[in-house]
CSV table of C-alpha atoms in Angstrom, one decimal:
chain,number,residue,atom,x,y,z
G,1,UNK,CA,-53.5,-65.4,99.9
G,2,UNK,CA,-52.7,-65.9,103.6
G,3,UNK,CA,-50.5,-63.2,105.2
G,4,UNK,CA,-48.6,-65.0,108.0
G,5,UNK,CA,-46.1,-63.7,110.3
G,6,UNK,CA,-42.8,-65.6,110.4
G,7,UNK,CA,-39.2,-65.3,111.5
G,8,UNK,CA,-38.0,-64.3,108.4
G,9,UNK,CA,-39.7,-60.9,108.8
G,10,UNK,CA,-41.4,-59.3,106.1
G,11,UNK,CA,-40.5,-55.8,107.4
G,12,UNK,CA,-37.0,-56.3,106.6
G,13,UNK,CA,-36.1,-55.3,102.9
G,14,UNK,CA,-33.0,-57.1,102.9
G,15,UNK,CA,-29.6,-56.0,101.9
G,16,UNK,CA,-27.3,-57.8,99.5
G,17,UNK,CA,-24.1,-56.7,97.6
G,18,UNK,CA,-25.0,-59.1,95.0
G,19,UNK,CA,-26.1,-57.4,91.6
G,20,UNK,CA,-29.5,-58.6,90.1
G,21,UNK,CA,-30.2,-58.2,86.4
G,22,UNK,CA,-28.2,-56.0,84.4
G,23,UNK,CA,-31.1,-54.7,82.7
G,24,UNK,CA,-34.2,-55.4,84.6
G,25,UNK,CA,-36.9,-55.2,81.7
G,26,UNK,CA,-35.0,-57.1,78.9
G,27,UNK,CA,-33.3,-59.8,81.2
G,28,UNK,CA,-36.5,-60.6,82.8
G,29,UNK,CA,-38.2,-60.8,79.4
G,30,UNK,CA,-35.6,-63.3,77.9
G,31,UNK,CA,-35.5,-65.5,81.2
G,32,UNK,CA,-39.4,-65.7,80.9
G,33,UNK,CA,-39.2,-66.6,77.2
G,34,UNK,CA,-36.7,-69.5,78.3
G,35,UNK,CA,-39.2,-70.8,81.1
G,36,UNK,CA,-41.9,-70.7,78.9
G,37,UNK,CA,-39.9,-72.6,76.3
G,38,UNK,CA,-39.1,-75.2,78.8
G,39,UNK,CA,-42.5,-75.4,80.4
G,40,UNK,CA,-44.0,-75.9,77.0
G,41,UNK,CA,-41.3,-78.5,76.0
G,42,UNK,CA,-41.1,-80.7,79.1
G,43,UNK,CA,-37.7,-82.3,79.7
G,44,UNK,CA,-36.1,-80.3,77.2
G,45,UNK,CA,-32.8,-78.7,78.7
G,46,UNK,CA,-32.4,-75.1,77.6
G,47,UNK,CA,-29.5,-73.0,78.3
G,48,UNK,CA,-30.1,-70.0,80.6
G,49,UNK,CA,-29.4,-66.9,78.5
G,50,UNK,CA,-28.1,-64.7,81.4
G,51,UNK,CA,-26.0,-65.5,84.1
G,52,UNK,CA,-26.5,-63.8,87.5
G,53,UNK,CA,-24.4,-63.4,90.6
G,54,UNK,CA,-26.3,-65.3,93.3
G,55,UNK,CA,-25.7,-66.2,96.9
G,56,UNK,CA,-23.8,-69.9,97.0
G,57,UNK,CA,-26.9,-71.7,98.1
G,58,UNK,CA,-29.0,-70.5,95.1
G,59,UNK,CA,-27.4,-71.3,91.6
G,60,UNK,CA,-27.4,-68.6,88.9
G,61,UNK,CA,-30.5,-70.3,87.0
G,62,UNK,CA,-32.6,-70.6,89.8
G,63,UNK,CA,-31.7,-67.0,91.1
G,64,UNK,CA,-32.6,-65.6,87.7
G,65,UNK,CA,-35.9,-67.5,87.5
G,66,UNK,CA,-36.9,-66.0,90.7
G,67,UNK,CA,-35.8,-62.5,89.9
G,68,UNK,CA,-38.0,-63.0,86.7
G,69,UNK,CA,-41.0,-64.3,88.3
G,70,UNK,CA,-41.2,-63.2,91.8
G,71,UNK,CA,-42.2,-59.5,93.0
G,72,UNK,CA,-44.2,-58.1,96.2
G,73,UNK,CA,-47.4,-60.3,95.2
G,74,UNK,CA,-45.6,-63.6,95.6
G,75,UNK,CA,-44.4,-65.6,98.7
G,76,UNK,CA,-41.4,-67.8,98.6
G,77,UNK,CA,-40.6,-70.7,100.7
G,78,UNK,CA,-37.0,-71.7,101.0
G,79,UNK,CA,-36.1,-75.5,101.9
G,80,UNK,CA,-33.8,-76.1,104.9
G,81,UNK,CA,-31.0,-76.7,102.7
G,82,UNK,CA,-31.4,-73.3,100.7
G,83,UNK,CA,-32.7,-71.1,103.3
G,84,UNK,CA,-30.0,-68.8,104.8
G,85,UNK,CA,-29.8,-65.0,105.4
G,86,UNK,CA,-27.7,-64.5,102.1
G,87,UNK,CA,-30.5,-66.0,99.9
G,88,UNK,CA,-33.3,-64.4,101.9
G,89,UNK,CA,-31.7,-61.1,101.8
G,90,UNK,CA,-30.9,-61.3,98.1
G,91,UNK,CA,-34.4,-62.5,97.3
G,92,UNK,CA,-36.1,-59.8,99.3
G,93,UNK,CA,-33.8,-57.0,98.2
G,94,UNK,CA,-34.1,-57.7,94.3
G,95,UNK,CA,-37.8,-58.7,94.1
G,96,UNK,CA,-39.6,-57.5,97.3
G,97,UNK,CA,-41.1,-60.7,97.7
G,98,UNK,CA,-42.2,-62.4,101.2
G,99,UNK,CA,-40.8,-65.5,102.6
G,100,UNK,CA,-42.6,-68.0,104.4
G,101,UNK,CA,-41.7,-70.7,106.8
G,102,UNK,CA,-44.9,-72.5,105.9
G,103,UNK,CA,-44.8,-74.3,102.7
G,104,UNK,CA,-48.1,-74.8,102.4
G,105,UNK,CA,-48.7,-71.0,101.8
G,106,UNK,CA,-46.3,-70.3,99.1
G,107,UNK,CA,-46.2,-69.4,95.3
G,108,UNK,CA,-42.7,-70.4,94.7
G,109,UNK,CA,-40.8,-73.0,96.6
G,110,UNK,CA,-37.0,-73.4,96.4
G,111,UNK,CA,-35.3,-76.9,97.2
G,112,UNK,CA,-31.9,-78.5,96.7
G,113,UNK,CA,-31.9,-81.7,94.6
G,114,UNK,CA,-30.4,-83.7,97.3
G,115,UNK,CA,-33.4,-83.0,99.6
G,116,UNK,CA,-36.1,-85.4,100.2
G,117,UNK,CA,-39.8,-85.2,99.5
G,118,UNK,CA,-40.9,-85.0,103.1
G,119,UNK,CA,-39.9,-81.1,102.7
G,120,UNK,CA,-42.5,-80.5,100.0
G,121,UNK,CA,-45.3,-82.8,101.0
G,122,UNK,CA,-47.4,-79.7,101.9
G,123,UNK,CA,-46.9,-77.3,99.2
G,124,UNK,CA,-50.0,-76.0,97.9
G,125,UNK,CA,-51.4,-78.0,94.7
G,126,UNK,CA,-54.3,-75.9,94.0
G,127,UNK,CA,-58.1,-77.1,94.0
G,128,UNK,CA,-60.1,-78.9,91.8
G,129,UNK,CA,-62.0,-75.5,90.6
G,130,UNK,CA,-58.7,-73.4,90.9
G,131,UNK,CA,-55.9,-75.6,90.0
G,132,UNK,CA,-53.7,-72.9,89.2
G,133,UNK,CA,-53.5,-71.8,93.0
G,134,UNK,CA,-50.4,-74.0,93.4
G,135,UNK,CA,-47.0,-73.7,94.1
G,136,UNK,CA,-44.0,-73.5,91.2
G,137,UNK,CA,-41.1,-75.6,92.8
G,138,UNK,CA,-37.6,-74.8,91.7
G,139,UNK,CA,-35.1,-77.6,92.3
G,140,UNK,CA,-31.7,-76.8,92.1
G,141,UNK,CA,-29.2,-79.4,90.7
G,142,UNK,CA,-25.9,-79.5,89.2
G,143,UNK,CA,-26.3,-80.9,85.6
G,144,UNK,CA,-28.7,-82.8,83.5
G,145,UNK,CA,-26.7,-86.2,82.9
G,146,UNK,CA,-27.6,-88.3,85.5
G,147,UNK,CA,-27.4,-92.1,85.2
G,148,UNK,CA,-31.2,-92.6,86.1
G,149,UNK,CA,-33.5,-91.0,83.8
G,150,UNK,CA,-37.4,-90.8,83.3
G,151,UNK,CA,-39.1,-90.8,80.2
G,152,UNK,CA,-41.8,-88.3,79.7
G,153,UNK,CA,-44.6,-88.0,77.4
G,154,UNK,CA,-47.8,-85.8,77.1
G,155,UNK,CA,-48.4,-81.9,76.2
G,156,UNK,CA,-45.6,-80.4,74.7
G,157,UNK,CA,-43.5,-83.6,73.7
G,158,UNK,CA,-43.5,-84.6,70.2
G,159,UNK,CA,-42.7,-88.3,71.0
G,160,UNK,CA,-41.0,-88.8,74.2
G,161,UNK,CA,-38.3,-86.6,76.1
G,162,UNK,CA,-35.9,-87.6,78.9
G,163,UNK,CA,-35.4,-85.9,82.2
G,164,UNK,CA,-32.1,-86.5,84.1
G,165,UNK,CA,-31.4,-83.9,86.5
G,166,UNK,CA,-28.4,-84.7,89.0
G,167,UNK,CA,-28.0,-84.9,92.0
G,168,UNK,CA,-31.3,-85.9,92.8
G,169,UNK,CA,-32.8,-87.5,96.0
G,170,UNK,CA,-33.9,-90.9,94.8
G,171,UNK,CA,-37.4,-90.3,96.7
G,172,UNK,CA,-38.0,-87.4,94.5
G,173,UNK,CA,-38.8,-89.5,91.5
G,174,UNK,CA,-41.6,-91.4,93.4
G,175,UNK,CA,-42.9,-87.8,94.3
G,176,UNK,CA,-42.9,-86.7,90.9
G,177,UNK,CA,-44.9,-89.6,89.7
G,178,UNK,CA,-47.4,-89.2,92.3
G,179,UNK,CA,-47.7,-85.4,91.4
G,180,UNK,CA,-49.0,-86.3,88.0
G,181,UNK,CA,-52.0,-88.3,89.8
G,182,UNK,CA,-53.4,-85.1,91.0
G,183,UNK,CA,-54.0,-83.5,87.6
G,184,UNK,CA,-55.3,-81.0,87.0
G,185,UNK,CA,-54.1,-80.1,90.5
G,186,UNK,CA,-50.3,-80.3,91.2
G,187,UNK,CA,-47.1,-79.0,91.2
G,188,UNK,CA,-45.1,-77.5,88.1
G,189,UNK,CA,-41.3,-78.3,88.6
G,190,UNK,CA,-38.4,-76.1,87.0
G,191,UNK,CA,-35.1,-78.0,87.4
G,192,UNK,CA,-32.2,-75.3,87.3
G,193,UNK,CA,-28.5,-76.0,87.0
G,194,UNK,CA,-26.0,-73.3,87.2
G,195,UNK,CA,-26.3,-73.1,83.2
G,196,UNK,CA,-29.5,-74.7,82.3
G,197,UNK,CA,-33.1,-75.0,83.0
G,198,UNK,CA,-35.6,-77.6,82.4
G,199,UNK,CA,-39.2,-78.0,83.3
G,200,UNK,CA,-41.8,-80.8,84.4
G,201,UNK,CA,-45.3,-79.2,84.4
G,202,UNK,CA,-47.8,-81.4,86.1
G,203,UNK,CA,-49.2,-82.4,82.6
G,204,UNK,CA,-46.3,-84.6,81.8
G,205,UNK,CA,-46.7,-88.5,82.1
G,206,UNK,CA,-43.5,-90.1,83.4
G,207,UNK,CA,-42.0,-93.4,83.1
G,208,UNK,CA,-38.8,-94.3,85.2
R,1,UNK,CA,-32.0,-51.5,72.4
R,2,UNK,CA,-32.7,-49.1,75.0
R,3,UNK,CA,-36.0,-47.9,76.2
R,4,UNK,CA,-35.4,-44.3,74.9
R,5,UNK,CA,-35.8,-45.6,71.4
R,6,UNK,CA,-39.5,-46.4,72.1
R,7,UNK,CA,-42.4,-44.0,73.3
R,8,UNK,CA,-40.4,-42.6,76.1
R,9,UNK,CA,-43.3,-42.1,78.6
R,10,UNK,CA,-44.1,-45.7,78.8
R,11,UNK,CA,-42.3,-49.0,79.8
R,12,UNK,CA,-41.1,-51.3,77.0
R,13,UNK,CA,-44.3,-52.8,75.6
R,14,UNK,CA,-46.5,-50.5,77.3
R,15,UNK,CA,-47.2,-52.4,80.4
R,16,UNK,CA,-45.4,-52.2,83.7
R,17,UNK,CA,-43.2,-54.6,85.0
R,18,UNK,CA,-45.2,-55.8,87.8
R,19,UNK,CA,-48.2,-56.5,85.5
R,20,UNK,CA,-45.9,-58.4,83.3
R,21,UNK,CA,-44.7,-60.7,86.0
R,22,UNK,CA,-48.4,-61.2,87.0
R,23,UNK,CA,-49.2,-62.3,83.5
R,24,UNK,CA,-46.2,-64.5,83.0
R,25,UNK,CA,-46.8,-66.5,86.1
R,26,UNK,CA,-50.4,-67.1,84.8
R,27,UNK,CA,-49.3,-68.0,81.2
R,28,UNK,CA,-46.8,-70.7,82.8
R,29,UNK,CA,-50.0,-72.0,85.0
R,30,UNK,CA,-51.8,-71.9,81.6
R,31,UNK,CA,-49.2,-74.0,79.7
R,32,UNK,CA,-48.8,-76.6,82.7
R,33,UNK,CA,-52.7,-77.0,82.6
R,34,UNK,CA,-53.8,-77.2,79.1
R,35,UNK,CA,-57.0,-75.8,78.2
R,36,UNK,CA,-57.8,-74.4,81.8
R,37,UNK,CA,-58.9,-70.7,82.0
R,38,UNK,CA,-56.3,-69.3,84.6
R,39,UNK,CA,-57.7,-65.8,85.8
R,40,UNK,CA,-55.5,-63.2,85.7
R,41,UNK,CA,-55.7,-59.2,86.6
R,42,UNK,CA,-56.5,-57.6,83.2
R,43,UNK,CA,-55.4,-54.2,82.8
R,44,UNK,CA,-57.1,-51.5,80.8
R,45,UNK,CA,-55.4,-50.9,77.6
R,46,UNK,CA,-55.6,-48.0,75.3
R,47,UNK,CA,-58.3,-49.4,73.1
R,48,UNK,CA,-61.8,-50.6,73.7
R,49,UNK,CA,-62.6,-54.2,75.0
R,50,UNK,CA,-63.6,-56.5,72.1
R,51,UNK,CA,-60.6,-55.0,70.1
R,52,UNK,CA,-58.1,-57.6,71.6
R,53,UNK,CA,-57.1,-56.1,74.8
R,54,UNK,CA,-56.4,-59.7,76.1
R,55,UNK,CA,-54.3,-60.7,73.1
R,56,UNK,CA,-52.4,-57.3,73.3
R,57,UNK,CA,-51.7,-58.0,76.9
R,58,UNK,CA,-50.2,-61.4,76.2
R,59,UNK,CA,-48.3,-60.3,73.4
R,60,UNK,CA,-46.8,-57.3,75.2
R,61,UNK,CA,-45.7,-59.9,78.1
R,62,UNK,CA,-44.2,-62.2,75.8
R,63,UNK,CA,-42.2,-60.2,73.1
R,64,UNK,CA,-38.8,-58.9,73.3
R,65,UNK,CA,-36.8,-56.8,71.0
R,66,UNK,CA,-35.5,-59.8,69.1
R,67,UNK,CA,-38.9,-61.0,67.9
R,68,UNK,CA,-40.6,-60.6,64.7
R,69,UNK,CA,-44.3,-59.6,65.0
R,70,UNK,CA,-47.1,-60.4,62.8
R,71,UNK,CA,-50.8,-59.5,63.2
R,72,UNK,CA,-53.9,-60.7,61.6
R,73,UNK,CA,-57.6,-60.0,61.8
R,74,UNK,CA,-59.6,-62.6,60.2
R,75,UNK,CA,-56.7,-63.8,58.4
R,76,UNK,CA,-55.8,-60.6,56.9
R,77,UNK,CA,-52.9,-58.2,57.7
R,78,UNK,CA,-54.3,-55.1,56.3
R,79,UNK,CA,-57.5,-54.6,58.1
R,80,UNK,CA,-58.0,-52.0,60.9
R,81,UNK,CA,-57.6,-54.2,64.0
R,82,UNK,CA,-54.5,-55.7,62.7
R,83,UNK,CA,-52.8,-52.4,61.4
R,84,UNK,CA,-53.4,-50.6,64.7
R,85,UNK,CA,-52.1,-53.4,67.1
R,86,UNK,CA,-49.1,-53.8,64.7
R,87,UNK,CA,-48.5,-50.0,64.8
R,88,UNK,CA,-49.0,-50.1,68.6
R,89,UNK,CA,-46.1,-52.6,69.1
R,90,UNK,CA,-44.0,-50.7,66.7
R,91,UNK,CA,-44.3,-47.8,68.8
R,92,UNK,CA,-44.2,-49.1,72.1
R,93,UNK,CA,-42.0,-52.2,71.7
R,94,UNK,CA,-39.8,-51.0,68.8
R,95,UNK,CA,-40.2,-54.3,67.2
R,96,UNK,CA,-40.0,-55.9,63.8
R,97,UNK,CA,-43.2,-56.9,62.2
R,98,UNK,CA,-43.9,-58.7,59.1
R,99,UNK,CA,-47.0,-60.2,57.0
R,100,UNK,CA,-45.1,-63.3,56.3
R,101,UNK,CA,-46.3,-66.1,58.4
R,102,UNK,CA,-42.9,-68.0,58.4
R,103,UNK,CA,-40.9,-64.9,59.3
R,104,UNK,CA,-43.1,-64.4,62.4
R,105,UNK,CA,-41.8,-65.5,65.9
R,106,UNK,CA,-45.3,-64.1,67.6
R,107,UNK,CA,-48.2,-64.1,65.6
R,108,UNK,CA,-51.4,-62.3,67.2
R,109,UNK,CA,-54.7,-63.3,65.6
R,110,UNK,CA,-58.2,-62.6,65.8
R,111,UNK,CA,-60.5,-65.2,64.4
R,112,UNK,CA,-58.2,-67.3,62.3
R,113,UNK,CA,-55.2,-69.5,62.3
R,114,UNK,CA,-52.8,-69.0,59.7
R,115,UNK,CA,-53.1,-71.4,56.4
R,116,UNK,CA,-49.2,-72.0,56.3
R,117,UNK,CA,-48.4,-74.8,58.9
R,118,UNK,CA,-46.8,-73.1,61.9
R,119,UNK,CA,-43.3,-74.3,63.2
R,120,UNK,CA,-41.7,-75.0,66.4
R,121,UNK,CA,-40.9,-71.8,68.4
R,122,UNK,CA,-43.6,-69.8,67.0
R,123,UNK,CA,-46.3,-68.6,69.3
R,124,UNK,CA,-49.8,-68.0,68.3
R,125,UNK,CA,-51.6,-65.3,70.6
R,126,UNK,CA,-55.3,-65.6,70.3
R,127,UNK,CA,-57.7,-62.5,70.9
R,128,UNK,CA,-60.8,-64.2,72.8
R,129,UNK,CA,-64.0,-62.3,73.4
R,130,UNK,CA,-65.7,-65.0,75.7
R,131,UNK,CA,-63.4,-67.6,77.0
R,132,UNK,CA,-65.9,-69.9,78.7
R,133,UNK,CA,-67.3,-72.3,76.3
R,134,UNK,CA,-70.1,-73.2,78.7
R,135,UNK,CA,-71.2,-69.5,79.2
R,136,UNK,CA,-74.1,-69.6,77.1
R,137,UNK,CA,-75.4,-72.7,78.4
R,138,UNK,CA,-74.7,-71.7,82.1
R,139,UNK,CA,-74.2,-68.1,83.0
R,140,UNK,CA,-72.8,-68.5,86.5
R,141,UNK,CA,-69.3,-68.7,86.6
R,142,UNK,CA,-69.6,-70.7,90.2
R,143,UNK,CA,-71.3,-73.2,88.3
R,144,UNK,CA,-69.0,-73.3,85.1
R,145,UNK,CA,-65.9,-73.6,87.2
R,146,UNK,CA,-67.5,-76.9,89.0
R,147,UNK,CA,-68.6,-78.4,85.9
R,148,UNK,CA,-64.7,-77.9,84.5
R,149,UNK,CA,-63.7,-79.4,87.9
R,150,UNK,CA,-66.0,-82.4,87.6
R,151,UNK,CA,-65.5,-82.6,83.9
R,152,UNK,CA,-69.2,-82.4,83.5
R,153,UNK,CA,-69.7,-81.8,79.7
R,154,UNK,CA,-72.8,-83.6,79.2
R,155,UNK,CA,-74.5,-80.1,78.6
R,156,UNK,CA,-72.0,-79.1,75.8
R,157,UNK,CA,-73.0,-82.5,73.9
R,158,UNK,CA,-76.8,-81.8,74.6
R,159,UNK,CA,-76.2,-78.7,72.9
R,160,UNK,CA,-74.7,-80.1,69.9
R,161,UNK,CA,-77.3,-82.9,69.8
R,162,UNK,CA,-80.0,-80.2,69.9
R,163,UNK,CA,-78.1,-78.6,66.8
R,164,UNK,CA,-78.3,-82.1,65.0
R,165,UNK,CA,-82.2,-82.6,65.8
R,166,UNK,CA,-83.2,-79.1,64.5
R,167,UNK,CA,-80.8,-78.8,61.5
R,168,UNK,CA,-80.0,-82.5,60.7
R,169,UNK,CA,-76.1,-81.6,61.4
R,170,UNK,CA,-74.1,-79.8,63.8
R,171,UNK,CA,-74.6,-76.2,62.7
R,172,UNK,CA,-72.0,-74.6,64.9
R,173,UNK,CA,-69.5,-73.4,62.4
R,174,UNK,CA,-67.1,-71.1,64.7
R,175,UNK,CA,-66.0,-71.2,68.4
R,176,UNK,CA,-66.7,-74.9,67.9
R,177,UNK,CA,-65.7,-76.4,71.4
R,178,UNK,CA,-62.7,-78.6,71.7
R,179,UNK,CA,-61.5,-81.1,74.2
R,180,UNK,CA,-57.7,-80.4,75.0
R,181,UNK,CA,-55.4,-83.3,76.0
R,182,UNK,CA,-58.7,-85.4,76.9
R,183,UNK,CA,-59.5,-83.1,79.9
R,184,UNK,CA,-60.7,-79.6,79.4
R,185,UNK,CA,-63.4,-78.4,77.1
R,186,UNK,CA,-62.1,-75.0,75.6
R,187,UNK,CA,-63.3,-72.3,73.5
R,188,UNK,CA,-60.9,-72.0,70.5
R,189,UNK,CA,-62.1,-68.1,70.1
R,190,UNK,CA,-64.3,-67.3,67.4
R,191,UNK,CA,-62.0,-69.2,64.8
R,192,UNK,CA,-64.0,-71.0,62.2
R,193,UNK,CA,-64.4,-74.6,62.9
R,194,UNK,CA,-62.2,-74.9,59.4
R,195,UNK,CA,-59.2,-74.2,61.8
R,196,UNK,CA,-59.9,-76.5,64.6
R,197,UNK,CA,-58.0,-79.3,63.1
R,198,UNK,CA,-54.7,-77.0,62.8
R,199,UNK,CA,-54.8,-76.7,66.6
R,200,UNK,CA,-54.5,-80.5,67.0
R,201,UNK,CA,-50.6,-81.3,67.6
R,202,UNK,CA,-49.7,-78.0,66.4
R,203,UNK,CA,-45.8,-77.3,66.5
R,204,UNK,CA,-46.4,-73.9,67.6
R,205,UNK,CA,-47.3,-72.6,71.3
R,206,UNK,CA,-50.9,-71.3,71.4
R,207,UNK,CA,-51.7,-68.6,73.8
R,208,UNK,CA,-55.2,-67.4,74.6
R,209,UNK,CA,-56.0,-64.0,76.1
R,210,UNK,CA,-59.5,-62.4,77.1
R,211,UNK,CA,-59.3,-59.0,78.4
R,212,UNK,CA,-62.7,-58.2,79.3
R,213,UNK,CA,-63.3,-61.7,81.1
R,214,UNK,CA,-59.6,-61.7,82.5
R,215,UNK,CA,-58.7,-65.4,81.7
R,216,UNK,CA,-55.6,-66.7,80.0
R,217,UNK,CA,-55.5,-70.2,78.6
R,218,UNK,CA,-52.9,-72.1,76.5
R,219,UNK,CA,-52.3,-75.1,74.6
R,220,UNK,CA,-48.6,-76.3,74.6
R,221,UNK,CA,-46.9,-77.7,71.2
R,222,UNK,CA,-48.0,-81.4,70.1
R,223,UNK,CA,-51.0,-81.4,72.3
R,224,UNK,CA,-54.1,-83.3,71.3
R,225,UNK,CA,-56.9,-81.2,70.6
R,226,UNK,CA,-60.2,-82.9,69.6
R,227,UNK,CA,-63.5,-81.0,68.3
R,228,UNK,CA,-66.4,-82.5,70.2
R,229,UNK,CA,-68.8,-84.6,67.8
R,230,UNK,CA,-70.8,-88.0,67.9
R,231,UNK,CA,-69.7,-91.1,66.4
R,232,UNK,CA,-72.9,-90.8,63.9
R,233,UNK,CA,-72.1,-87.1,63.2
R,234,UNK,CA,-68.6,-86.9,62.9
R,235,UNK,CA,-66.8,-83.4,62.8
R,236,UNK,CA,-66.5,-81.7,59.5
R,237,UNK,CA,-65.0,-78.7,58.4
R,238,UNK,CA,-66.4,-76.2,55.9
R,239,UNK,CA,-65.9,-76.8,52.2
R,240,UNK,CA,-66.5,-74.5,49.0
R,241,UNK,CA,-67.9,-75.3,45.5
R,242,UNK,CA,-65.2,-72.8,44.0
R,243,UNK,CA,-61.4,-72.2,44.2
R,244,UNK,CA,-60.0,-68.8,45.6
R,245,UNK,CA,-60.7,-66.4,42.6
R,246,UNK,CA,-56.9,-64.7,43.1
R,247,UNK,CA,-54.7,-67.6,44.0
R,248,UNK,CA,-56.7,-70.5,42.9
R,249,UNK,CA,-56.4,-72.3,46.2
R,250,UNK,CA,-58.6,-75.3,46.9
R,251,UNK,CA,-57.7,-76.1,50.4
R,252,UNK,CA,-58.0,-72.6,52.2
R,253,UNK,CA,-60.6,-70.7,54.2
R,254,UNK,CA,-62.7,-68.5,51.6
R,255,UNK,CA,-64.3,-65.3,52.1
R,256,UNK,CA,-67.2,-64.3,50.1
R,257,UNK,CA,-67.0,-60.9,48.4
R,258,UNK,CA,-70.0,-59.2,46.8
R,259,UNK,CA,-69.1,-57.6,43.6
R,260,UNK,CA,-72.1,-55.8,42.7
R,261,UNK,CA,-75.9,-55.5,43.0
R,262,UNK,CA,-76.5,-58.0,40.3
R,263,UNK,CA,-75.8,-61.1,42.3
R,264,UNK,CA,-72.2,-61.3,41.4
R,265,UNK,CA,-69.7,-62.5,43.9
R,266,UNK,CA,-66.4,-64.2,44.1
R,267,UNK,CA,-64.5,-66.1,46.8
R,268,UNK,CA,-61.1,-65.1,48.0
R,269,UNK,CA,-58.6,-66.7,50.5
R,270,UNK,CA,-59.2,-65.0,53.9
R,271,UNK,CA,-55.4,-65.6,54.6
R,272,UNK,CA,-53.9,-62.5,53.0
R,273,UNK,CA,-50.3,-63.6,53.3
R,274,UNK,CA,-51.2,-67.0,52.1
R,275,UNK,CA,-53.2,-65.6,48.9
R,276,UNK,CA,-50.4,-63.2,48.1
R,277,UNK,CA,-47.5,-65.4,48.5
R,278,UNK,CA,-49.1,-68.0,46.0
R,279,UNK,CA,-50.0,-65.2,43.5
R,280,UNK,CA,-46.2,-64.3,43.8
R,281,UNK,CA,-45.4,-67.9,43.2
R,282,UNK,CA,-43.4,-68.1,46.4
R,283,UNK,CA,-45.9,-70.2,48.3
R,284,UNK,CA,-44.6,-72.1,51.3
R,285,UNK,CA,-43.0,-75.6,50.6
R,286,UNK,CA,-45.4,-77.3,52.6
R,287,UNK,CA,-48.4,-76.4,50.4
R,288,UNK,CA,-49.0,-78.4,47.3
R,289,UNK,CA,-49.6,-76.3,44.2
R,290,UNK,CA,-50.1,-77.7,40.6
R,291,UNK,CA,-49.7,-75.9,37.4
R,292,UNK,CA,-53.3,-76.8,36.5
R,293,UNK,CA,-54.4,-74.8,39.6
R,294,UNK,CA,-52.3,-71.9,38.4
R,295,UNK,CA,-54.1,-71.8,34.9
R,296,UNK,CA,-57.4,-72.3,36.5
R,297,UNK,CA,-56.6,-69.2,38.6
R,298,UNK,CA,-55.9,-67.2,35.5
R,299,UNK,CA,-59.2,-68.1,34.0
R,300,UNK,CA,-61.3,-67.6,37.2
R,301,UNK,CA,-59.5,-64.2,37.6
R,302,UNK,CA,-60.3,-63.0,34.2
R,303,UNK,CA,-63.8,-64.1,34.7
R,304,UNK,CA,-63.9,-62.3,37.8
R,305,UNK,CA,-63.0,-59.2,36.2
R,306,UNK,CA,-65.6,-59.1,33.4
């Protein structure tokens, strides 16, 4: 792990008036089980069992995923669209994570679905010997009823499943398709709408 | 459920929250890269290495108060390891436990996969002693890591070939190597090769924890798991000349039980819940059972008791 200095100072622990999980132990467990379920059933849209108050640029599901998985051992990168002091303070206060401006040195990355793939071109994808040293990308969307759908197959999928997050920058479809080609390296994506999550691990084959 | 109802000096399910988050992140990576061994910072657990510290850490990280836990050791719910791990979670996680495979949401296992077909939503947690299938062929971790990266699995096929040249057949009977989703060769833990076909396209999520070696790996549901073999020496599972002496099962994994010092022995199901439910007549609908087998079981049973 590289420790980098950046403008989002790690010394600042952050202040927020927004509460985190009501019960940090059990809420984190059910959120993790939801993510595990989503990751082992790519394309399946699963209701987020807990609603937490979150800054406006980070929806409730995306916030709860980060509250469940991030801590002082992890570094989070926020995209230009999601980066603001409210989100930074919220994450630092509740998780103790550090934030970075360098997208190539992060464990978690947060993107808004409207943003293009240029922002995430440098996320770490792991190495051939250590493909787990890659970033997990959380993409905030509004819902999963988009016109455009991708058909998924592969591990975790009985026959096929559909992925239809919205709104989604049209260039991200191509990025997701490319991402599969790096396997076993690559980025695992968690789509988060305010009420549901849906995962696209690097192992899924995708037909658009 | 409040934490005060559990052993009060510990966090829920024994592990502290930061450790759980670290293991959770490793588990998600493991699910995303089926068959790849993710290193994790394994903790010391209140039991010796070799008793399932990896499986216990995975279970402790996954379970919540609404889960029902089943623990088996060599298929049995009643052996020391299974009983003590079950009690450990009753005490630290205040959790419901069961011996019924179909009622469990999380099943921790040492060296067997239940006979009853696992269903979607269930999680099977394996205790793994040596996660690296190539370890006895290549002792250096730096090398085995490179071999996995390059998909260089020729050495494993040579090993199986040497079995054939020496014994006339592949003599590996447990920890039989598998290829997961056509990419990573994986050690299925020391389960008998009889159980390998159950891993293929399984509806349940399979998680593997190796505590001493500090590795976590996984097979997502509905994933292709192929036992390594050769065209002219296809993979085969064990079979027995006898049926289970207690329930008459013809298709389960049997343990040999020595009855006396005069050479008498009997064969019984290693899966205690499966055997018991067949004896009770409440066996799972997924399992075929005929009246003739039932009557056969009576006669074998009475012979065994003579």
